Amino acid sequence: MIAPHPEESHADVRPAPTPSHLATLVMAKRMRGKPGPAGERGQRVRYWVSLILIGLIGGLLSGIFGIGGGIIMVPLLVNLAKMDQRRAAATSLVAIIPASIAGSTTYFATGEINLLAGVVIAAGAIVGAVLGSILLRRIPLVWLRWMFIVLILVVAVRMLLVVPVRGEQVEFSGLIALGYLGLGLAMGIASGLFGIGGGIIAVPSLVAIFGFSDLVAKGTSLLVMLPTSVAGTLTNIRGKTVDARAGLVIGIAATAAAVPGVAIALLLSPRLSGILFAALLFLVAIQLTVKAIRIQRTARRAATD
């Protein structure tokens, strides 16, 4: 009989795992893929960097187009910072406050703002926000989504057709004051219904309906957003839906970018400014359309299950 080779005879001989060894293996399997201390630090760094990036983008658009930037910052907060929709909207509103202050102050310093119009419109916007919150509970959400998409498309087309004239003064009268109040109501209602800032409605309306230059419309729009953003933020703080620290970081970055944004707006021609603003509105409409379709599909699946 040939004796087995020493290496072959012991090749598959392994000690039986002890209970403590099994527990160690199970724990290692559970922890596999989870970040360690270094990985957690990396995630935190990426999180704060994403907030700064979001603030810079929102602030730049705020200065260039006279919008709060929330309609851009909210999707970015959801996709990059992984916030839920409610917290993203509330946090974005915090960031809009300092960005609006910086932007409106810069426009005011260059003489491109209408204080009287801003005060009257803001009064209407505050009332409109309350009405929008009431209507939100009564109008079907499907109607709201498509109504807003249609509104954005109409405004975008209007911006392409109307070329603002810079340097003209808009006369103030009782009828004009009522128009400002109506615009404020529309802005506030849209804010309450759709959770957006009013700049995307204010700027095109001031240009197309009231004959404002594009620069004065942007500066006045940023001024109007201050009281509405503050009121909304106070409400959200009471509702505990705000990430105040994240909002502060975004707001600081947005403030830094808002002033260069205004400088870019001053360099753009009225025609090019209108085209770029219309392009932004079309992109927003496409995004909202895709989201509305997804929500409807999800609702249909839930109904059939």
Short mmCIF file of C-alpha atoms in Angstrom, two decimals:
data_model
loop_
_atom_site.label_atom_id
_atom_site.label_comp_id
_atom_site.label_asym_id
_atom_site.label_seq_id
_atom_site.Cartn_x
_atom_site.Cartn_y
_atom_site.Cartn_z
CA MET A 1 0.00 0.00 0.00
CA ILE A 2 1.26 3.40 -0.93
CA ALA A 3 1.13 5.91 1.91
CA PRO A 4 -0.51 9.21 1.05
CA HIS A 5 1.69 12.26 0.62
CA PRO A 6 1.87 14.29 3.85
CA GLU A 7 0.52 17.45 2.13
CA GLU A 8 -2.44 15.57 0.59
CA SER A 9 -3.40 13.86 3.85
CA HIS A 10 -3.81 17.17 5.65
CA ALA A 11 -5.03 19.39 2.80
CA ASP A 12 -8.73 19.42 3.76
CA VAL A 13 -8.39 19.04 7.47
CA ARG A 14 -9.74 22.22 9.13
CA PRO A 15 -10.76 22.83 12.71
CA ALA A 16 -14.51 23.07 13.32
CA PRO A 17 -15.63 26.68 13.79
CA THR A 18 -16.39 27.62 17.34
CA PRO A 19 -19.55 29.61 18.26
CA SER A 20 -17.46 32.73 18.90
CA HIS A 21 -15.80 32.34 15.49
CA LEU A 22 -19.22 31.99 13.82
CA ALA A 23 -20.43 35.15 15.53
CA THR A 24 -17.35 36.98 14.27
CA LEU A 25 -18.00 35.81 10.70
CA VAL A 26 -21.65 36.90 10.86
CA MET A 27 -20.70 40.34 12.22
CA ALA A 28 -18.05 40.77 9.53
CA LYS A 29 -20.61 39.91 6.86
CA ARG A 30 -23.06 42.45 8.24
CA MET A 31 -20.44 45.19 8.41
CA ARG A 32 -19.12 44.46 4.91
CA GLY A 33 -19.89 47.42 2.66
CA LYS A 34 -20.54 49.81 5.53
CA PRO A 35 -18.19 52.79 5.63
CA GLY A 36 -15.63 52.97 8.37
CA PRO A 37 -14.58 56.18 10.13
CA ALA A 38 -12.65 57.34 7.05
CA GLY A 39 -15.60 56.52 4.79
CA GLU A 40 -18.02 58.38 7.03
CA ARG A 41 -15.77 61.44 6.97
CA GLY A 42 -15.66 61.22 3.20
CA GLN A 43 -19.44 61.08 3.03
CA ARG A 44 -19.76 64.11 5.29
CA VAL A 45 -17.27 66.05 3.18
CA ARG A 46 -19.15 65.18 -0.01
CA TYR A 47 -22.42 66.20 1.65
CA TRP A 48 -21.18 69.67 2.64
CA VAL A 49 -19.43 70.17 -0.70
CA SER A 50 -22.71 69.33 -2.46
CA LEU A 51 -24.52 71.93 -0.33
CA ILE A 52 -21.96 74.59 -1.25
CA LEU A 53 -22.27 73.66 -4.93
CA ILE A 54 -26.06 73.85 -4.73
CA GLY A 55 -25.83 77.28 -3.11
CA LEU A 56 -23.44 78.58 -5.76
CA ILE A 57 -25.72 77.42 -8.58
CA GLY A 58 -28.87 78.77 -6.94
CA GLY A 59 -27.26 82.09 -6.04
CA LEU A 60 -25.86 82.59 -9.53
CA LEU A 61 -29.26 81.97 -11.13
CA SER A 62 -30.86 84.20 -8.51
CA GLY A 63 -28.64 87.11 -9.48
CA ILE A 64 -28.87 86.58 -13.24
CA PHE A 65 -32.62 86.01 -13.53
CA GLY A 66 -34.06 87.58 -10.38
CA ILE A 67 -35.52 84.31 -9.12
CA GLY A 68 -35.07 82.85 -5.67
CA GLY A 69 -33.29 79.81 -7.04
CA GLY A 70 -35.53 77.40 -5.14
CA ILE A 71 -36.92 75.84 -8.29
CA ILE A 72 -33.36 74.72 -9.07
CA MET A 73 -32.07 74.14 -5.53
CA VAL A 74 -34.92 71.86 -4.44
CA PRO A 75 -34.29 69.17 -7.10
CA LEU A 76 -30.55 69.40 -6.43
CA LEU A 77 -31.10 68.94 -2.69
CA VAL A 78 -33.22 65.87 -3.40
CA ASN A 79 -30.75 64.33 -5.86
CA LEU A 80 -27.37 65.38 -4.44
CA ALA A 81 -28.02 65.87 -0.71
CA LYS A 82 -30.60 63.04 -0.58
CA MET A 83 -33.22 65.14 1.25
CA ASP A 84 -36.90 64.37 1.02
CA GLN A 85 -39.05 66.81 -0.94
CA ARG A 86 -40.53 68.56 2.09
CA ARG A 87 -37.23 69.17 3.86
CA ALA A 88 -35.55 70.19 0.61
CA ALA A 89 -38.20 72.85 -0.07
CA ALA A 90 -38.02 74.20 3.49
CA THR A 91 -34.21 74.27 3.50
CA SER A 92 -34.10 75.97 0.12
CA LEU A 93 -36.41 78.69 1.43
CA VAL A 94 -33.90 79.46 4.19
CA ALA A 95 -31.13 79.86 1.63
CA ILE A 96 -33.23 82.19 -0.53
CA ILE A 97 -33.34 84.84 2.22
CA PRO A 98 -29.64 85.87 2.23
CA ALA A 99 -29.37 85.38 -1.53
CA SER A 100 -32.34 87.69 -2.10
CA ILE A 101 -30.87 90.28 0.26
CA ALA A 102 -27.55 90.27 -1.58
CA GLY A 103 -29.15 90.31 -5.02
CA SER A 104 -31.74 93.00 -4.32
CA THR A 105 -29.15 95.19 -2.57
CA THR A 106 -26.86 94.97 -5.59
CA TYR A 107 -29.69 95.81 -7.98
CA PHE A 108 -30.70 98.71 -5.72
CA ALA A 109 -27.13 100.04 -5.71
CA THR A 110 -27.23 100.17 -9.51
CA GLY A 111 -30.65 101.84 -9.53
CA GLU A 112 -32.39 98.82 -11.03
CA ILE A 113 -35.24 98.35 -8.54
CA ASN A 114 -38.72 99.78 -7.97
CA LEU A 115 -39.26 100.03 -4.21
CA LEU A 116 -42.89 101.18 -4.36
CA ALA A 117 -43.89 98.37 -6.69
CA GLY A 118 -42.01 95.88 -4.55
CA VAL A 119 -43.84 96.90 -1.38
CA VAL A 120 -47.29 96.70 -3.00
CA ILE A 121 -46.56 93.37 -4.68
CA ALA A 122 -45.20 91.94 -1.43
CA ALA A 123 -48.41 92.87 0.39
CA GLY A 124 -50.42 90.95 -2.18
CA ALA A 125 -48.00 88.02 -2.09
CA ILE A 126 -48.38 87.55 1.66
CA VAL A 127 -52.17 87.39 1.33
CA GLY A 128 -51.85 85.13 -1.71
CA ALA A 129 -49.67 82.68 0.17
CA VAL A 130 -52.48 82.18 2.71
CA LEU A 131 -55.03 81.68 -0.09
CA GLY A 132 -52.69 79.25 -1.83
CA SER A 133 -52.39 77.16 1.30
CA ILE A 134 -56.19 76.99 1.53
CA LEU A 135 -56.61 76.10 -2.16
CA LEU A 136 -53.93 73.44 -1.84
CA ARG A 137 -56.28 71.37 0.30
CA ARG A 138 -59.20 71.71 -2.16
CA ILE A 139 -57.86 71.53 -5.71
CA PRO A 140 -56.82 68.09 -7.03
CA LEU A 141 -53.05 67.83 -7.22
CA VAL A 142 -53.19 66.48 -10.77
CA TRP A 143 -54.84 69.70 -11.93
CA LEU A 144 -52.34 71.79 -10.01
CA ARG A 145 -49.32 70.16 -11.60
CA TRP A 146 -50.55 70.54 -15.17
CA MET A 147 -51.87 74.06 -14.57
CA PHE A 148 -48.44 75.13 -13.38
CA ILE A 149 -46.68 73.47 -16.31
CA VAL A 150 -48.99 75.27 -18.76
CA LEU A 151 -48.37 78.55 -16.92
CA ILE A 152 -44.60 78.15 -17.20
CA LEU A 153 -44.81 77.36 -20.92
CA VAL A 154 -47.02 80.39 -21.58
CA VAL A 155 -44.62 82.64 -19.67
CA ALA A 156 -41.61 81.19 -21.53
CA VAL A 157 -43.21 81.87 -24.93
CA ARG A 158 -44.12 85.37 -23.78
CA MET A 159 -40.51 86.05 -22.77
CA LEU A 160 -39.35 85.04 -26.24
CA LEU A 161 -41.83 87.38 -27.92
CA VAL A 162 -41.39 90.45 -25.69
CA VAL A 163 -38.11 92.38 -25.70
CA PRO A 164 -37.76 94.60 -22.58
CA VAL A 165 -36.85 98.26 -23.04
CA ARG A 166 -34.30 99.54 -20.53
CA GLY A 167 -34.37 103.06 -19.18
CA GLU A 168 -38.14 103.68 -19.40
CA GLN A 169 -39.97 104.76 -16.24
CA VAL A 170 -43.20 103.05 -15.23
CA GLU A 171 -45.84 105.50 -14.00
CA PHE A 172 -47.67 104.67 -10.78
CA SER A 173 -51.47 104.98 -10.56
CA GLY A 174 -54.38 103.43 -8.73
CA LEU A 175 -54.97 100.98 -11.56
CA ILE A 176 -51.31 100.02 -11.63
CA ALA A 177 -51.40 99.52 -7.85
CA LEU A 178 -54.31 97.10 -8.23
CA GLY A 179 -52.30 95.30 -10.89
CA TYR A 180 -49.35 95.00 -8.53
CA LEU A 181 -51.62 93.57 -5.84
CA GLY A 182 -53.02 91.09 -8.34
CA LEU A 183 -49.53 90.02 -9.33
CA GLY A 184 -48.61 89.62 -5.68
CA LEU A 185 -51.69 87.48 -5.11
CA ALA A 186 -50.74 85.29 -8.08
CA MET A 187 -47.18 84.95 -6.77
CA GLY A 188 -48.36 84.08 -3.28
CA ILE A 189 -50.97 81.60 -4.49
CA ALA A 190 -48.40 79.88 -6.70
CA SER A 191 -46.01 79.76 -3.77
CA GLY A 192 -48.64 78.18 -1.54
CA LEU A 193 -49.84 75.75 -4.19
CA PHE A 194 -46.57 74.65 -5.73
CA GLY A 195 -43.97 75.43 -3.07
CA ILE A 196 -41.87 77.69 -5.29
CA GLY A 197 -40.60 81.23 -5.11
CA GLY A 198 -42.47 83.95 -6.96
CA GLY A 199 -39.62 85.18 -9.13
CA ILE A 200 -40.41 82.82 -11.97
CA ILE A 201 -43.83 84.51 -12.22
CA ALA A 202 -42.88 88.05 -11.15
CA VAL A 203 -40.09 88.72 -13.64
CA PRO A 204 -41.98 87.78 -16.84
CA SER A 205 -45.16 89.49 -15.61
CA LEU A 206 -43.40 92.75 -14.72
CA VAL A 207 -41.75 92.78 -18.15
CA ALA A 208 -44.66 91.67 -20.33
CA ILE A 209 -47.62 93.26 -18.49
CA PHE A 210 -46.24 96.31 -16.69
CA GLY A 211 -43.47 97.27 -19.11
CA PHE A 212 -40.57 96.99 -16.67
CA SER A 213 -37.06 96.64 -18.01
CA ASP A 214 -35.63 93.18 -17.39
CA LEU A 215 -33.17 94.52 -14.81
CA VAL A 216 -35.75 96.43 -12.77
CA ALA A 217 -38.06 93.39 -12.92
CA LYS A 218 -35.31 91.15 -11.54
CA GLY A 219 -34.33 93.54 -8.75
CA THR A 220 -37.95 94.13 -7.73
CA SER A 221 -38.65 90.38 -7.81
CA LEU A 222 -35.80 89.68 -5.41
CA LEU A 223 -37.08 92.40 -3.09
CA VAL A 224 -40.57 90.87 -3.05
CA MET A 225 -39.22 87.44 -2.17
CA LEU A 226 -37.73 88.62 1.11
CA PRO A 227 -40.92 88.90 3.21
CA THR A 228 -42.51 85.84 1.61
CA SER A 229 -39.39 83.73 2.23
CA VAL A 230 -39.12 84.89 5.82
CA ALA A 231 -42.80 84.16 6.48
CA GLY A 232 -42.49 80.72 4.91
CA THR A 233 -39.32 79.91 6.85
CA LEU A 234 -40.91 80.87 10.17
CA THR A 235 -43.83 78.57 9.39
CA ASN A 236 -41.47 75.74 8.47
CA ILE A 237 -39.42 76.24 11.64
CA ARG A 238 -42.57 75.82 13.69
CA GLY A 239 -43.33 72.70 11.70
CA LYS A 240 -39.77 71.40 12.29
CA THR A 241 -39.18 70.68 8.62
CA VAL A 242 -36.05 72.83 8.20
CA ASP A 243 -32.42 71.75 8.24
CA ALA A 244 -31.23 75.16 9.44
CA ARG A 245 -27.53 74.36 9.36
CA ALA A 246 -27.70 73.10 5.78
CA GLY A 247 -29.82 76.09 4.80
CA LEU A 248 -27.24 78.45 6.30
CA VAL A 249 -24.39 76.82 4.37
CA ILE A 250 -26.36 76.98 1.12
CA GLY A 251 -27.39 80.57 1.86
CA ILE A 252 -23.80 81.71 2.43
CA ALA A 253 -22.70 80.12 -0.86
CA ALA A 254 -25.74 81.55 -2.66
CA THR A 255 -24.99 85.01 -1.29
CA ALA A 256 -21.43 84.83 -2.58
CA ALA A 257 -22.68 83.85 -6.04
CA ALA A 258 -25.62 86.26 -6.22
CA VAL A 259 -23.49 89.40 -6.65
CA PRO A 260 -21.52 88.00 -9.62
CA GLY A 261 -24.86 86.85 -11.00
CA VAL A 262 -26.13 90.43 -10.95
CA ALA A 263 -22.94 91.56 -12.67
CA ILE A 264 -23.60 89.03 -15.44
CA ALA A 265 -27.21 90.24 -15.75
CA LEU A 266 -25.97 93.81 -16.24
CA LEU A 267 -23.77 92.65 -19.11
CA LEU A 268 -26.47 90.67 -20.91
CA SER A 269 -28.57 92.37 -23.56
CA PRO A 270 -32.35 92.43 -22.92
CA ARG A 271 -32.93 90.07 -25.83
CA LEU A 272 -30.34 87.51 -24.72
CA SER A 273 -31.55 87.75 -21.13
CA GLY A 274 -35.10 86.94 -22.25
CA ILE A 275 -33.94 83.99 -24.36
CA LEU A 276 -31.90 82.52 -21.51
CA PHE A 277 -34.75 82.99 -19.05
CA ALA A 278 -37.18 81.32 -21.46
CA ALA A 279 -34.73 78.42 -21.88
CA LEU A 280 -34.61 78.02 -18.10
CA LEU A 281 -38.41 77.97 -17.96
CA PHE A 282 -38.58 75.32 -20.69
CA LEU A 283 -36.12 73.14 -18.77
CA VAL A 284 -38.19 73.55 -15.61
CA ALA A 285 -41.37 72.66 -17.52
CA ILE A 286 -39.74 69.51 -18.89
CA GLN A 287 -38.58 68.50 -15.42
CA LEU A 288 -42.03 69.07 -13.92
CA THR A 289 -43.70 67.19 -16.79
CA VAL A 290 -41.48 64.13 -16.26
CA LYS A 291 -42.18 64.27 -12.53
CA ALA A 292 -45.94 64.61 -13.07
CA ILE A 293 -45.99 61.61 -15.41
CA ARG A 294 -44.03 59.50 -12.93
CA ILE A 295 -46.38 60.43 -10.10
CA GLN A 296 -49.42 59.52 -12.19
CA ARG A 297 -47.91 56.16 -13.16
CA THR A 298 -47.10 55.41 -9.54
CA ALA A 299 -50.66 56.28 -8.52
CA ARG A 300 -52.11 54.02 -11.22
CA ARG A 301 -49.93 51.09 -10.14
CA ALA A 302 -50.94 51.59 -6.52
CA ALA A 303 -54.60 51.64 -7.55
CA THR A 304 -54.32 48.38 -9.51
CA ASP A 305 -52.38 46.53 -6.80
#
